[in-house]
Amino acid sequence: MLIPAGILIVAIILAVFSAKILVTGAISIAKRFAIAEFIIGAFIIGFATSLKSCIH
């Protein structure tokens, strides 16, 4: 029981850090190409929500 709980905690921590890296990278790309950060954010949210329908 302890090992699955540890795996869950590690997975949550990795998800948080990878999300931060994704957002930081997207903001830097938006600034490089002079695109509004809102547009990049909307694109990421749209992409992430459409992934659920592609998985099954």
PDB file of N, CA and C in Angstrom, residues 10-47:
ATOM      1  N   VAL A  10       4.850  11.038  -6.308  1.00  0.00           N
ATOM      2  CA  VAL A  10       5.880  11.377  -7.298  1.00  0.00           C
ATOM      3  C   VAL A  10       5.241  11.812  -8.614  1.00  0.00           C
ATOM      4  N   ALA A  11       4.171  11.143  -9.030  1.00  0.00           N
ATOM      5  CA  ALA A  11       3.490  11.504 -10.277  1.00  0.00           C
ATOM      6  C   ALA A  11       2.888  12.899 -10.194  1.00  0.00           C
ATOM      7  N   ILE A  12       2.307  13.238  -9.062  1.00  0.00           N
ATOM      8  CA  ILE A  12       1.726  14.577  -8.895  1.00  0.00           C
ATOM      9  C   ILE A  12       2.815  15.639  -8.929  1.00  0.00           C
ATOM     10  N   ILE A  13       3.924  15.379  -8.254  1.00  0.00           N
ATOM     11  CA  ILE A  13       5.034  16.338  -8.262  1.00  0.00           C
ATOM     12  C   ILE A  13       5.584  16.515  -9.667  1.00  0.00           C
ATOM     13  N   LEU A  14       5.757  15.426 -10.404  1.00  0.00           N
ATOM     14  CA  LEU A  14       6.240  15.520 -11.788  1.00  0.00           C
ATOM     15  C   LEU A  14       5.267  16.279 -12.676  1.00  0.00           C
ATOM     16  N   ALA A  15       3.976  16.070 -12.473  1.00  0.00           N
ATOM     17  CA  ALA A  15       2.963  16.779 -13.270  1.00  0.00           C
ATOM     18  C   ALA A  15       3.021  18.277 -13.021  1.00  0.00           C
ATOM     19  N   VAL A  16       3.201  18.672 -11.776  1.00  0.00           N
ATOM     20  CA  VAL A  16       3.273  20.097 -11.442  1.00  0.00           C
ATOM     21  C   VAL A  16       4.506  20.736 -12.069  1.00  0.00           C
ATOM     22  N   PHE A  17       5.664  20.084 -11.922  1.00  0.00           N
ATOM     23  CA  PHE A  17       6.887  20.657 -12.488  1.00  0.00           C
ATOM     24  C   PHE A  17       6.866  20.666 -14.018  1.00  0.00           C
ATOM     25  N   SER A  18       6.322  19.631 -14.633  1.00  0.00           N
ATOM     26  CA  SER A  18       6.275  19.618 -16.092  1.00  0.00           C
ATOM     27  C   SER A  18       5.291  20.654 -16.620  1.00  0.00           C
ATOM     28  N   ALA A  19       4.215  20.907 -15.891  1.00  0.00           N
ATOM     29  CA  ALA A  19       3.279  21.958 -16.300  1.00  0.00           C
ATOM     30  C   ALA A  19       3.948  23.324 -16.229  1.00  0.00           C
ATOM     31  N   LYS A  20       4.751  23.540 -15.196  1.00  0.00           N
ATOM     32  CA  LYS A  20       5.471  24.814 -15.083  1.00  0.00           C
ATOM     33  C   LYS A  20       6.449  24.985 -16.242  1.00  0.00           C
ATOM     34  N   ILE A  21       7.154  23.936 -16.601  1.00  0.00           N
ATOM     35  CA  ILE A  21       8.088  24.007 -17.728  1.00  0.00           C
ATOM     36  C   ILE A  21       7.339  24.272 -19.030  1.00  0.00           C
ATOM     37  N   LEU A  22       6.195  23.628 -19.210  1.00  0.00           N
ATOM     38  CA  LEU A  22       5.395  23.838 -20.420  1.00  0.00           C
ATOM     39  C   LEU A  22       4.932  25.279 -20.536  1.00  0.00           C
ATOM     40  N   VAL A  23       4.425  25.835 -19.451  1.00  0.00           N
ATOM     41  CA  VAL A  23       3.926  27.207 -19.477  1.00  0.00           C
ATOM     42  C   VAL A  23       5.068  28.195 -19.697  1.00  0.00           C
ATOM     43  N   THR A  24       6.183  27.984 -19.040  1.00  0.00           N
ATOM     44  CA  THR A  24       7.329  28.875 -19.221  1.00  0.00           C
ATOM     45  C   THR A  24       7.827  28.840 -20.663  1.00  0.00           C
ATOM     46  N   GLY A  25       7.915  27.656 -21.229  1.00  0.00           N
ATOM     47  CA  GLY A  25       8.338  27.530 -22.621  1.00  0.00           C
ATOM     48  C   GLY A  25       7.352  28.160 -23.586  1.00  0.00           C
ATOM     49  N   ALA A  26       6.072  27.982 -23.322  1.00  0.00           N
ATOM     50  CA  ALA A  26       5.050  28.570 -24.203  1.00  0.00           C
ATOM     51  C   ALA A  26       5.089  30.097 -24.144  1.00  0.00           C
ATOM     52  N   ILE A  27       5.317  30.640 -22.969  1.00  0.00           N
ATOM     53  CA  ILE A  27       5.403  32.098 -22.851  1.00  0.00           C
ATOM     54  C   ILE A  27       6.620  32.630 -23.591  1.00  0.00           C
ATOM     55  N   SER A  28       7.740  31.935 -23.499  1.00  0.00           N
ATOM     56  CA  SER A  28       8.932  32.406 -24.215  1.00  0.00           C
ATOM     57  C   SER A  28       8.741  32.323 -25.725  1.00  0.00           C
ATOM     58  N   ILE A  29       8.070  31.288 -26.200  1.00  0.00           N
ATOM     59  CA  ILE A  29       7.778  31.183 -27.636  1.00  0.00           C
ATOM     60  C   ILE A  29       6.834  32.298 -28.068  1.00  0.00           C
ATOM     61  N   ALA A  30       5.836  32.578 -27.243  1.00  0.00           N
ATOM     62  CA  ALA A  30       4.889  33.656 -27.564  1.00  0.00           C
ATOM     63  C   ALA A  30       5.607  34.991 -27.664  1.00  0.00           C
ATOM     64  N   LYS A  31       6.514  35.260 -26.754  1.00  0.00           N
ATOM     65  CA  LYS A  31       7.252  36.521 -26.790  1.00  0.00           C
ATOM     66  C   LYS A  31       8.178  36.584 -28.001  1.00  0.00           C
ATOM     67  N   ARG A  32       8.789  35.453 -28.364  1.00  0.00           N
ATOM     68  CA  ARG A  32       9.709  35.433 -29.501  1.00  0.00           C
ATOM     69  C   ARG A  32       8.985  35.747 -30.807  1.00  0.00           C
ATOM     70  N   PHE A  33       7.775  35.235 -30.978  1.00  0.00           N
ATOM     71  CA  PHE A  33       7.031  35.441 -32.214  1.00  0.00           C
ATOM     72  C   PHE A  33       5.988  36.551 -32.107  1.00  0.00           C
ATOM     73  N   ALA A  34       6.027  37.314 -31.029  1.00  0.00           N
ATOM     74  CA  ALA A  34       5.124  38.438 -30.789  1.00  0.00           C
ATOM     75  C   ALA A  34       3.653  38.013 -30.872  1.00  0.00           C
ATOM     76  N   ILE A  35       3.343  36.904 -30.221  1.00  0.00           N
ATOM     77  CA  ILE A  35       1.977  36.406 -30.134  1.00  0.00           C
ATOM     78  C   ILE A  35       1.496  36.660 -28.711  1.00  0.00           C
ATOM     79  N   ALA A  36       0.241  37.030 -28.583  1.00  0.00           N
ATOM     80  CA  ALA A  36      -0.305  37.292 -27.258  1.00  0.00           C
ATOM     81  C   ALA A  36      -0.258  36.024 -26.406  1.00  0.00           C
ATOM     82  N   GLU A  37       0.103  36.192 -25.141  1.00  0.00           N
ATOM     83  CA  GLU A  37       0.168  35.046 -24.233  1.00  0.00           C
ATOM     84  C   GLU A  37      -1.201  34.388 -24.086  1.00  0.00           C
ATOM     85  N   PHE A  38      -2.255  35.178 -24.203  1.00  0.00           N
ATOM     86  CA  PHE A  38      -3.607  34.632 -24.119  1.00  0.00           C
ATOM     87  C   PHE A  38      -3.858  33.618 -25.231  1.00  0.00           C
ATOM     88  N   ILE A  39      -3.397  33.918 -26.425  1.00  0.00           N
ATOM     89  CA  ILE A  39      -3.589  33.010 -27.558  1.00  0.00           C
ATOM     90  C   ILE A  39      -2.851  31.696 -27.319  1.00  0.00           C
ATOM     91  N   ILE A  40      -1.626  31.786 -26.842  1.00  0.00           N
ATOM     92  CA  ILE A  40      -0.856  30.578 -26.545  1.00  0.00           C
ATOM     93  C   ILE A  40      -1.544  29.775 -25.453  1.00  0.00           C
ATOM     94  N   GLY A  41      -2.019  30.449 -24.409  1.00  0.00           N
ATOM     95  CA  GLY A  41      -2.720  29.755 -23.329  1.00  0.00           C
ATOM     96  C   GLY A  41      -3.977  29.072 -23.814  1.00  0.00           C
ATOM     97  N   ALA A  42      -4.739  29.757 -24.659  1.00  0.00           N
ATOM     98  CA  ALA A  42      -5.968  29.159 -25.196  1.00  0.00           C
ATOM     99  C   ALA A  42      -5.639  27.952 -26.070  1.00  0.00           C
ATOM    100  N   PHE A  43      -4.551  28.029 -26.818  1.00  0.00           N
ATOM    101  CA  PHE A  43      -4.142  26.907 -27.651  1.00  0.00           C
ATOM    102  C   PHE A  43      -3.760  25.702 -26.806  1.00  0.00           C
ATOM    103  N   ILE A  44      -3.007  25.934 -25.732  1.00  0.00           N
ATOM    104  CA  ILE A  44      -2.599  24.836 -24.854  1.00  0.00           C
ATOM    105  C   ILE A  44      -3.812  24.209 -24.186  1.00  0.00           C
ATOM    106  N   ILE A  45      -4.738  25.025 -23.709  1.00  0.00           N
ATOM    107  CA  ILE A  45      -5.941  24.491 -23.074  1.00  0.00           C
ATOM    108  C   ILE A  45      -6.772  23.713 -24.081  1.00  0.00           C
ATOM    109  N   GLY A  46      -6.924  24.238 -25.286  1.00  0.00           N
ATOM    110  CA  GLY A  46      -7.678  23.531 -26.318  1.00  0.00           C
ATOM    111  C   GLY A  46      -7.028  22.216 -26.705  1.00  0.00           C
ATOM    112  N   PHE A  47      -5.720  22.213 -26.805  1.00  0.00           N
ATOM    113  CA  PHE A  47      -5.005  20.989 -27.147  1.00  0.00           C
ATOM    114  C   PHE A  47      -5.146  19.954 -26.033  1.00  0.00           C
TER     115      PHE A  47
END
